[in-house]
Amino acid sequence: MRKVFLACPYSHADEKVVHERFLACNKVAAKIAESGNVIFSQVTMSHPINLVLEKTEKANIGKMWAPIDAVFLDAMSELIILDLEGWDKSAGIQREIEFYKGRDQRVSLWSEVAGEFN
C-alpha cells in the first residue's frame, strides 16, 4: 500500500480558479483512495477550513498550515503533484519536493502516474 501526499497548486487571484483546483484535487484523491492506497490531500482538507477562518489573515494562511503539513509530510512516503497550471511556480510545492527528495523518496507528477491507480 502506497502512502501518498498529494500536492496541488492552490492560491490564485481568482477564487473560481481556487475552487476548481480544490475540485480537481478531490477527484485525484478519490481515485487514489479507491485504488486501495493511503492519501493525504492538503488542499482537500484545508480549503473548506480556509473558507471559514475568522482570525487568520489571508496572507498568513500558508504560515498557519506549515506545521500541520509537516506532520503529514513526515507520515507519507511519497509525493504526487497534481500538475495543474502553476504547479511549478508554487513555493509550497517546491518545499514539498525538496522534503521528499531530501529523504530519497519518490516524487511524481500525476500526469505520469495516474495509470498506476486503477
Short mmCIF file of N, CA, C and O in Angstrom, two decimals:
data_model
loop_
_atom_site.label_atom_id
_atom_site.label_comp_id
_atom_site.label_asym_id
_atom_site.label_seq_id
_atom_site.Cartn_x
_atom_site.Cartn_y
_atom_site.Cartn_z
N MET A 1 0.84 -1.17 0.00
CA MET A 1 0.00 0.00 0.00
C MET A 1 0.89 1.25 0.00
O MET A 1 1.80 1.37 0.80
N ARG A 2 0.58 2.16 -0.92
CA ARG A 2 1.33 3.40 -1.01
C ARG A 2 0.73 4.44 -0.07
O ARG A 2 -0.48 4.47 0.15
N LYS A 3 1.59 5.29 0.47
CA LYS A 3 1.16 6.38 1.35
C LYS A 3 1.54 7.68 0.64
O LYS A 3 2.70 8.06 0.61
N VAL A 4 0.52 8.34 0.07
CA VAL A 4 0.73 9.45 -0.85
C VAL A 4 0.34 10.79 -0.22
O VAL A 4 -0.77 10.93 0.32
N PHE A 5 1.24 11.76 -0.31
CA PHE A 5 0.92 13.15 -0.02
C PHE A 5 0.64 13.79 -1.36
O PHE A 5 1.50 13.81 -2.24
N LEU A 6 -0.58 14.28 -1.56
CA LEU A 6 -0.97 14.88 -2.83
C LEU A 6 -0.79 16.39 -2.75
O LEU A 6 -1.37 17.05 -1.90
N ALA A 7 0.05 16.92 -3.62
CA ALA A 7 0.29 18.35 -3.69
C ALA A 7 -0.45 18.92 -4.90
O ALA A 7 -0.58 18.26 -5.93
N CYS A 8 -0.90 20.16 -4.75
CA CYS A 8 -1.66 20.80 -5.81
C CYS A 8 -1.47 22.31 -5.68
O CYS A 8 -1.49 22.82 -4.56
N PRO A 9 -1.31 23.02 -6.79
CA PRO A 9 -1.28 24.48 -6.66
C PRO A 9 -2.63 24.94 -6.11
O PRO A 9 -3.67 24.36 -6.43
N TYR A 10 -2.61 25.95 -5.27
CA TYR A 10 -3.84 26.37 -4.60
C TYR A 10 -4.13 27.86 -4.78
O TYR A 10 -5.13 28.23 -5.36
N SER A 11 -3.26 28.70 -4.31
CA SER A 11 -3.51 30.14 -4.32
C SER A 11 -3.64 30.69 -5.74
O SER A 11 -2.92 30.29 -6.65
N HIS A 12 -4.56 31.62 -5.88
CA HIS A 12 -4.76 32.30 -7.16
C HIS A 12 -5.61 33.53 -6.89
O HIS A 12 -6.43 33.54 -5.97
N ALA A 13 -5.43 34.56 -7.69
CA ALA A 13 -6.20 35.80 -7.51
C ALA A 13 -7.69 35.59 -7.77
O ALA A 13 -8.53 36.26 -7.19
N ASP A 14 -8.01 34.63 -8.62
CA ASP A 14 -9.41 34.34 -8.98
C ASP A 14 -9.92 33.20 -8.09
O ASP A 14 -9.43 32.07 -8.17
N GLU A 15 -10.91 33.50 -7.27
CA GLU A 15 -11.46 32.49 -6.35
C GLU A 15 -12.08 31.31 -7.11
O GLU A 15 -12.11 30.20 -6.58
N LYS A 16 -12.55 31.53 -8.32
CA LYS A 16 -13.09 30.43 -9.13
C LYS A 16 -11.98 29.42 -9.44
O LYS A 16 -12.20 28.21 -9.39
N VAL A 17 -10.79 29.91 -9.76
CA VAL A 17 -9.66 29.03 -10.04
C VAL A 17 -9.30 28.24 -8.79
O VAL A 17 -9.04 27.03 -8.86
N VAL A 18 -9.30 28.88 -7.63
CA VAL A 18 -9.01 28.19 -6.37
C VAL A 18 -10.00 27.05 -6.17
O VAL A 18 -9.63 25.93 -5.84
N HIS A 19 -11.28 27.33 -6.38
CA HIS A 19 -12.30 26.29 -6.18
C HIS A 19 -12.15 25.16 -7.21
O HIS A 19 -12.31 23.98 -6.86
N GLU A 20 -11.82 25.50 -8.45
CA GLU A 20 -11.61 24.46 -9.47
C GLU A 20 -10.42 23.58 -9.10
O GLU A 20 -10.46 22.36 -9.32
N ARG A 21 -9.38 24.17 -8.54
CA ARG A 21 -8.23 23.39 -8.09
C ARG A 21 -8.63 22.45 -6.96
O ARG A 21 -8.20 21.29 -6.91
N PHE A 22 -9.44 22.94 -6.04
CA PHE A 22 -9.96 22.13 -4.94
C PHE A 22 -10.71 20.92 -5.48
O PHE A 22 -10.49 19.78 -5.06
N LEU A 23 -11.60 21.15 -6.44
CA LEU A 23 -12.38 20.04 -7.00
C LEU A 23 -11.49 19.04 -7.74
O LEU A 23 -11.69 17.83 -7.61
N ALA A 24 -10.52 19.54 -8.49
CA ALA A 24 -9.60 18.65 -9.21
C ALA A 24 -8.80 17.79 -8.23
O ALA A 24 -8.59 16.59 -8.46
N CYS A 25 -8.38 18.41 -7.15
CA CYS A 25 -7.61 17.69 -6.13
C CYS A 25 -8.47 16.59 -5.49
O CYS A 25 -8.00 15.47 -5.27
N ASN A 26 -9.71 16.91 -5.21
CA ASN A 26 -10.61 15.91 -4.62
C ASN A 26 -10.79 14.71 -5.54
O ASN A 26 -10.84 13.56 -5.09
N LYS A 27 -10.92 14.98 -6.83
CA LYS A 27 -11.11 13.90 -7.80
C LYS A 27 -9.90 12.95 -7.81
O LYS A 27 -10.06 11.73 -7.81
N VAL A 28 -8.71 13.52 -7.80
CA VAL A 28 -7.50 12.70 -7.78
C VAL A 28 -7.38 11.95 -6.45
O VAL A 28 -7.06 10.77 -6.43
N ALA A 29 -7.65 12.63 -5.35
CA ALA A 29 -7.57 11.98 -4.03
C ALA A 29 -8.54 10.81 -3.96
O ALA A 29 -8.20 9.74 -3.44
N ALA A 30 -9.73 10.98 -4.52
CA ALA A 30 -10.72 9.89 -4.53
C ALA A 30 -10.21 8.70 -5.33
O ALA A 30 -10.36 7.54 -4.91
N LYS A 31 -9.59 8.98 -6.47
CA LYS A 31 -9.07 7.89 -7.31
C LYS A 31 -7.97 7.12 -6.57
O LYS A 31 -7.94 5.88 -6.60
N ILE A 32 -7.10 7.84 -5.88
CA ILE A 32 -6.03 7.18 -5.13
C ILE A 32 -6.61 6.35 -3.99
O ILE A 32 -6.21 5.20 -3.77
N ALA A 33 -7.60 6.90 -3.28
CA ALA A 33 -8.23 6.16 -2.18
C ALA A 33 -8.95 4.92 -2.70
O ALA A 33 -8.84 3.83 -2.11
N GLU A 34 -9.68 5.06 -3.81
CA GLU A 34 -10.41 3.92 -4.37
C GLU A 34 -9.48 2.83 -4.86
O GLU A 34 -9.88 1.67 -4.94
N SER A 35 -8.25 3.17 -5.14
CA SER A 35 -7.29 2.17 -5.60
C SER A 35 -6.69 1.37 -4.43
O SER A 35 -5.88 0.48 -4.64
N GLY A 36 -7.10 1.73 -3.21
CA GLY A 36 -6.64 0.98 -2.04
C GLY A 36 -5.39 1.54 -1.39
O GLY A 36 -4.76 0.87 -0.57
N ASN A 37 -5.05 2.76 -1.74
CA ASN A 37 -3.86 3.39 -1.17
C ASN A 37 -4.24 4.47 -0.17
O ASN A 37 -5.38 4.94 -0.14
N VAL A 38 -3.29 4.86 0.64
CA VAL A 38 -3.49 5.91 1.64
C VAL A 38 -3.21 7.25 0.97
O VAL A 38 -2.23 7.39 0.25
N ILE A 39 -4.08 8.22 1.21
CA ILE A 39 -3.93 9.53 0.60
C ILE A 39 -4.11 10.62 1.64
O ILE A 39 -5.00 10.54 2.48
N PHE A 40 -3.23 11.62 1.59
CA PHE A 40 -3.46 12.86 2.31
C PHE A 40 -3.44 13.96 1.28
O PHE A 40 -2.43 14.16 0.60
N SER A 41 -4.55 14.64 1.14
CA SER A 41 -4.69 15.73 0.18
C SER A 41 -4.82 17.03 0.97
O SER A 41 -5.89 17.33 1.52
N GLN A 42 -3.74 17.79 1.02
CA GLN A 42 -3.71 19.01 1.82
C GLN A 42 -4.77 20.01 1.36
O GLN A 42 -5.44 20.62 2.17
N VAL A 43 -4.93 20.17 0.06
CA VAL A 43 -5.92 21.12 -0.45
C VAL A 43 -7.33 20.66 -0.10
O VAL A 43 -8.18 21.46 0.29
N THR A 44 -7.59 19.36 -0.20
CA THR A 44 -8.91 18.83 0.17
C THR A 44 -9.25 19.15 1.61
O THR A 44 -10.37 19.53 1.93
N MET A 45 -8.27 19.02 2.50
CA MET A 45 -8.52 19.30 3.91
C MET A 45 -8.57 20.79 4.20
O MET A 45 -9.43 21.25 4.94
N SER A 46 -7.66 21.55 3.63
CA SER A 46 -7.53 22.94 4.05
C SER A 46 -8.53 23.90 3.41
O SER A 46 -8.94 24.88 4.04
N HIS A 47 -8.95 23.65 2.18
CA HIS A 47 -9.83 24.60 1.50
C HIS A 47 -11.12 24.89 2.26
O HIS A 47 -11.45 26.06 2.49
N PRO A 48 -11.86 23.88 2.70
CA PRO A 48 -13.10 24.18 3.44
C PRO A 48 -12.82 24.95 4.75
O PRO A 48 -13.61 25.80 5.16
N ILE A 49 -11.70 24.66 5.37
CA ILE A 49 -11.34 25.36 6.60
C ILE A 49 -10.96 26.80 6.29
O ILE A 49 -11.36 27.73 7.00
N ASN A 50 -10.19 27.00 5.22
CA ASN A 50 -9.80 28.36 4.83
C ASN A 50 -11.01 29.26 4.60
O ASN A 50 -10.97 30.45 4.89
N LEU A 51 -12.08 28.69 4.09
CA LEU A 51 -13.28 29.47 3.80
C LEU A 51 -13.95 30.03 5.06
O LEU A 51 -14.68 31.02 4.97
N VAL A 52 -13.70 29.41 6.21
CA VAL A 52 -14.36 29.86 7.44
C VAL A 52 -13.39 30.39 8.50
O VAL A 52 -13.79 30.63 9.63
N LEU A 53 -12.15 30.60 8.13
CA LEU A 53 -11.20 31.16 9.09
C LEU A 53 -11.67 32.54 9.53
O LEU A 53 -12.09 33.35 8.71
N GLU A 54 -11.57 32.78 10.82
CA GLU A 54 -12.02 34.06 11.36
C GLU A 54 -10.87 34.92 11.86
O GLU A 54 -10.96 36.14 11.83
N LYS A 55 -9.79 34.32 12.34
CA LYS A 55 -8.70 35.06 12.96
C LYS A 55 -7.48 35.22 12.07
O LYS A 55 -6.65 36.08 12.32
N THR A 56 -7.33 34.38 11.08
CA THR A 56 -6.11 34.36 10.27
C THR A 56 -6.31 35.16 8.98
O THR A 56 -7.22 34.89 8.21
N GLU A 57 -5.44 36.14 8.78
CA GLU A 57 -5.50 36.94 7.56
C GLU A 57 -5.05 36.08 6.38
O GLU A 57 -4.21 35.19 6.53
N LYS A 58 -5.58 36.39 5.22
CA LYS A 58 -5.28 35.61 4.01
C LYS A 58 -3.78 35.46 3.78
O LYS A 58 -3.30 34.39 3.41
N ALA A 59 -3.04 36.51 4.02
CA ALA A 59 -1.59 36.49 3.79
C ALA A 59 -0.86 35.52 4.73
O ALA A 59 0.26 35.11 4.43
N ASN A 60 -1.49 35.15 5.83
CA ASN A 60 -0.84 34.29 6.83
C ASN A 60 -1.34 32.85 6.82
O ASN A 60 -0.93 32.04 7.66
N ILE A 61 -2.21 32.53 5.90
CA ILE A 61 -2.78 31.17 5.86
C ILE A 61 -1.70 30.11 5.65
O ILE A 61 -1.69 29.08 6.32
N GLY A 62 -0.78 30.35 4.73
CA GLY A 62 0.30 29.38 4.47
C GLY A 62 1.14 29.12 5.70
O GLY A 62 1.50 27.98 5.99
N LYS A 63 1.44 30.17 6.45
CA LYS A 63 2.21 30.02 7.68
C LYS A 63 1.45 29.20 8.71
O LYS A 63 2.04 28.43 9.45
N MET A 64 0.14 29.39 8.76
CA MET A 64 -0.69 28.63 9.70
C MET A 64 -0.64 27.14 9.38
O MET A 64 -0.55 26.29 10.27
N TRP A 65 -0.70 26.80 8.09
CA TRP A 65 -0.75 25.39 7.68
C TRP A 65 0.61 24.69 7.72
O TRP A 65 0.67 23.46 7.79
N ALA A 66 1.71 25.43 7.69
CA ALA A 66 3.04 24.81 7.59
C ALA A 66 3.31 23.73 8.64
O ALA A 66 3.73 22.63 8.29
N PRO A 67 3.07 23.99 9.94
CA PRO A 67 3.35 22.93 10.91
C PRO A 67 2.39 21.74 10.81
O PRO A 67 2.76 20.61 11.12
N ILE A 68 1.19 21.99 10.35
CA ILE A 68 0.21 20.91 10.16
C ILE A 68 0.67 20.03 9.00
O ILE A 68 0.70 18.80 9.10
N ASP A 69 1.03 20.68 7.90
CA ASP A 69 1.53 19.94 6.73
C ASP A 69 2.74 19.09 7.09
O ASP A 69 2.89 17.97 6.59
N ALA A 70 3.62 19.62 7.94
CA ALA A 70 4.85 18.91 8.29
C ALA A 70 4.54 17.54 8.89
O ALA A 70 5.26 16.56 8.62
N VAL A 71 3.49 17.45 9.68
CA VAL A 71 3.10 16.17 10.28
C VAL A 71 2.74 15.16 9.19
O VAL A 71 3.18 14.01 9.22
N PHE A 72 1.97 15.61 8.21
CA PHE A 72 1.54 14.71 7.15
C PHE A 72 2.65 14.42 6.14
O PHE A 72 2.73 13.31 5.61
N LEU A 73 3.51 15.41 5.89
CA LEU A 73 4.67 15.15 5.02
C LEU A 73 5.50 14.01 5.59
O LEU A 73 5.94 13.12 4.87
N ASP A 74 5.70 14.03 6.89
CA ASP A 74 6.51 13.01 7.56
C ASP A 74 5.83 11.64 7.54
O ASP A 74 6.49 10.62 7.44
N ALA A 75 4.51 11.63 7.63
CA ALA A 75 3.77 10.37 7.70
C ALA A 75 3.65 9.65 6.37
O ALA A 75 3.55 8.42 6.33
N MET A 76 3.67 10.39 5.28
CA MET A 76 3.51 9.79 3.96
C MET A 76 4.88 9.42 3.39
O MET A 76 5.91 9.92 3.83
N SER A 77 4.89 8.54 2.41
CA SER A 77 6.17 8.05 1.89
C SER A 77 6.48 8.48 0.46
O SER A 77 7.54 8.16 -0.07
N GLU A 78 5.54 9.19 -0.17
CA GLU A 78 5.82 9.70 -1.50
C GLU A 78 4.96 10.92 -1.77
O GLU A 78 3.93 11.13 -1.15
N LEU A 79 5.41 11.70 -2.73
CA LEU A 79 4.73 12.92 -3.14
C LEU A 79 4.25 12.77 -4.57
O LEU A 79 5.01 12.37 -5.45
N ILE A 80 2.97 13.06 -4.78
CA ILE A 80 2.43 13.16 -6.14
C ILE A 80 1.91 14.58 -6.29
O ILE A 80 1.18 15.09 -5.44
N ILE A 81 2.31 15.20 -7.38
CA ILE A 81 1.94 16.58 -7.66
C ILE A 81 0.88 16.60 -8.75
O ILE A 81 1.11 16.08 -9.85
N LEU A 82 -0.26 17.17 -8.42
CA LEU A 82 -1.29 17.36 -9.43
C LEU A 82 -0.82 18.52 -10.31
O LEU A 82 -0.81 19.67 -9.89
N ASP A 83 -0.38 18.20 -11.50
CA ASP A 83 0.30 19.17 -12.34
C ASP A 83 -0.67 20.04 -13.14
O ASP A 83 -0.68 20.04 -14.36
N LEU A 84 -1.44 20.82 -12.38
CA LEU A 84 -2.28 21.85 -12.96
C LEU A 84 -1.41 23.07 -13.25
O LEU A 84 -0.31 23.20 -12.71
N GLU A 85 -1.93 23.98 -14.07
CA GLU A 85 -1.18 25.19 -14.39
C GLU A 85 -0.73 25.88 -13.10
O GLU A 85 -1.50 26.04 -12.15
N GLY A 86 0.55 26.23 -13.06
CA GLY A 86 1.12 26.93 -11.92
C GLY A 86 1.80 26.05 -10.89
O GLY A 86 2.41 26.55 -9.96
N TRP A 87 1.73 24.73 -11.05
CA TRP A 87 2.32 23.85 -10.04
C TRP A 87 3.81 24.12 -9.90
O TRP A 87 4.35 24.06 -8.78
N ASP A 88 4.48 24.41 -11.00
CA ASP A 88 5.92 24.59 -10.99
C ASP A 88 6.35 25.96 -10.45
O ASP A 88 7.53 26.20 -10.23
N LYS A 89 5.38 26.83 -10.19
CA LYS A 89 5.67 28.15 -9.62
C LYS A 89 5.29 28.23 -8.15
O LYS A 89 5.51 29.25 -7.50
N SER A 90 4.72 27.17 -7.61
CA SER A 90 4.25 27.16 -6.23
C SER A 90 5.41 26.95 -5.26
O SER A 90 6.09 25.93 -5.30
N ALA A 91 5.60 27.92 -4.37
CA ALA A 91 6.66 27.80 -3.36
C ALA A 91 6.38 26.63 -2.43
O ALA A 91 7.30 25.92 -2.01
N GLY A 92 5.12 26.41 -2.10
CA GLY A 92 4.76 25.29 -1.23
C GLY A 92 5.10 23.95 -1.84
O GLY A 92 5.66 23.07 -1.19
N ILE A 93 4.78 23.78 -3.11
CA ILE A 93 5.10 22.53 -3.79
C ILE A 93 6.61 22.35 -3.90
O ILE A 93 7.12 21.24 -3.72
N GLN A 94 7.34 23.43 -4.13
CA GLN A 94 8.80 23.32 -4.19
C GLN A 94 9.37 22.83 -2.86
O GLN A 94 10.27 21.99 -2.83
N ARG A 95 8.82 23.33 -1.75
CA ARG A 95 9.26 22.87 -0.42
C ARG A 95 8.95 21.39 -0.23
O ARG A 95 9.75 20.64 0.32
N GLU A 96 7.78 20.97 -0.69
CA GLU A 96 7.40 19.57 -0.56
C GLU A 96 8.30 18.67 -1.41
O GLU A 96 8.71 17.59 -0.97
N ILE A 97 8.63 19.11 -2.61
CA ILE A 97 9.55 18.35 -3.46
C ILE A 97 10.89 18.20 -2.76
O ILE A 97 11.45 17.09 -2.70
N GLU A 98 11.42 19.28 -2.24
CA GLU A 98 12.71 19.24 -1.54
C GLU A 98 12.66 18.30 -0.35
O GLU A 98 13.62 17.56 -0.10
N PHE A 99 11.56 18.32 0.39
CA PHE A 99 11.41 17.44 1.55
C PHE A 99 11.52 15.98 1.13
O PHE A 99 12.31 15.21 1.69
N TYR A 100 10.75 15.56 0.14
CA TYR A 100 10.75 14.16 -0.28
C TYR A 100 12.04 13.75 -0.97
O TYR A 100 12.55 12.66 -0.74
N LYS A 101 12.57 14.62 -1.81
CA LYS A 101 13.85 14.29 -2.45
C LYS A 101 14.96 14.22 -1.42
O LYS A 101 15.86 13.38 -1.54
N GLY A 102 14.90 15.06 -0.40
CA GLY A 102 15.90 15.02 0.67
C GLY A 102 15.87 13.72 1.46
O GLY A 102 16.87 13.34 2.06
N ARG A 103 14.75 13.06 1.45
CA ARG A 103 14.61 11.76 2.12
C ARG A 103 14.75 10.61 1.12
O ARG A 103 14.50 9.46 1.47
N ASP A 104 15.09 10.93 -0.11
CA ASP A 104 15.24 9.95 -1.18
C ASP A 104 13.94 9.16 -1.38
O ASP A 104 13.96 7.94 -1.58
N GLN A 105 12.81 9.89 -1.33
CA GLN A 105 11.51 9.28 -1.55
C GLN A 105 10.95 9.73 -2.90
O GLN A 105 11.34 10.77 -3.44
N ARG A 106 10.05 8.97 -3.40
CA ARG A 106 9.51 9.17 -4.74
C ARG A 106 8.74 10.50 -4.86
O ARG A 106 7.92 10.83 -4.01
N VAL A 107 8.99 11.21 -5.94
CA VAL A 107 8.27 12.43 -6.32
C VAL A 107 7.81 12.24 -7.76
O VAL A 107 8.63 11.95 -8.63
N SER A 108 6.50 12.40 -8.00
CA SER A 108 5.95 12.17 -9.33
C SER A 108 4.92 13.23 -9.68
O SER A 108 4.29 13.81 -8.80
N LEU A 109 4.74 13.41 -10.97
CA LEU A 109 3.63 14.22 -11.47
C LEU A 109 2.44 13.31 -11.72
O LEU A 109 2.60 12.18 -12.21
N TRP A 110 1.25 13.78 -11.38
CA TRP A 110 0.05 12.99 -11.56
C TRP A 110 -0.10 12.54 -13.01
O TRP A 110 -0.48 11.39 -13.28
N SER A 111 0.19 13.40 -13.95
CA SER A 111 0.03 13.05 -15.36
C SER A 111 0.89 11.86 -15.76
O SER A 111 0.57 11.16 -16.73
N GLU A 112 1.94 11.60 -15.03
CA GLU A 112 2.84 10.49 -15.33
C GLU A 112 2.46 9.20 -14.59
O GLU A 112 2.87 8.11 -15.03
N VAL A 113 1.74 9.30 -13.48
CA VAL A 113 1.48 8.10 -12.67
C VAL A 113 0.00 7.76 -12.51
O VAL A 113 -0.33 6.78 -11.83
N ALA A 114 -0.88 8.53 -13.11
CA ALA A 114 -2.32 8.29 -12.92
C ALA A 114 -2.71 6.85 -13.24
O ALA A 114 -3.55 6.26 -12.55
N GLY A 115 -2.09 6.26 -14.24
CA GLY A 115 -2.41 4.89 -14.63
C GLY A 115 -2.03 3.84 -13.60
O GLY A 115 -2.48 2.70 -13.67
N GLU A 116 -1.25 4.20 -12.61
CA GLU A 116 -0.87 3.27 -11.55
C GLU A 116 -1.95 3.12 -10.49
O GLU A 116 -1.84 2.29 -9.59
N PHE A 117 -3.02 3.91 -10.58
CA PHE A 117 -4.07 3.92 -9.56
C PHE A 117 -5.41 3.51 -10.14
O PHE A 117 -6.38 4.25 -10.12
N ASN A 118 -5.46 2.29 -10.65
CA ASN A 118 -6.70 1.77 -11.22
C ASN A 118 -7.39 0.80 -10.30
O ASN A 118 -6.88 0.28 -9.39
#
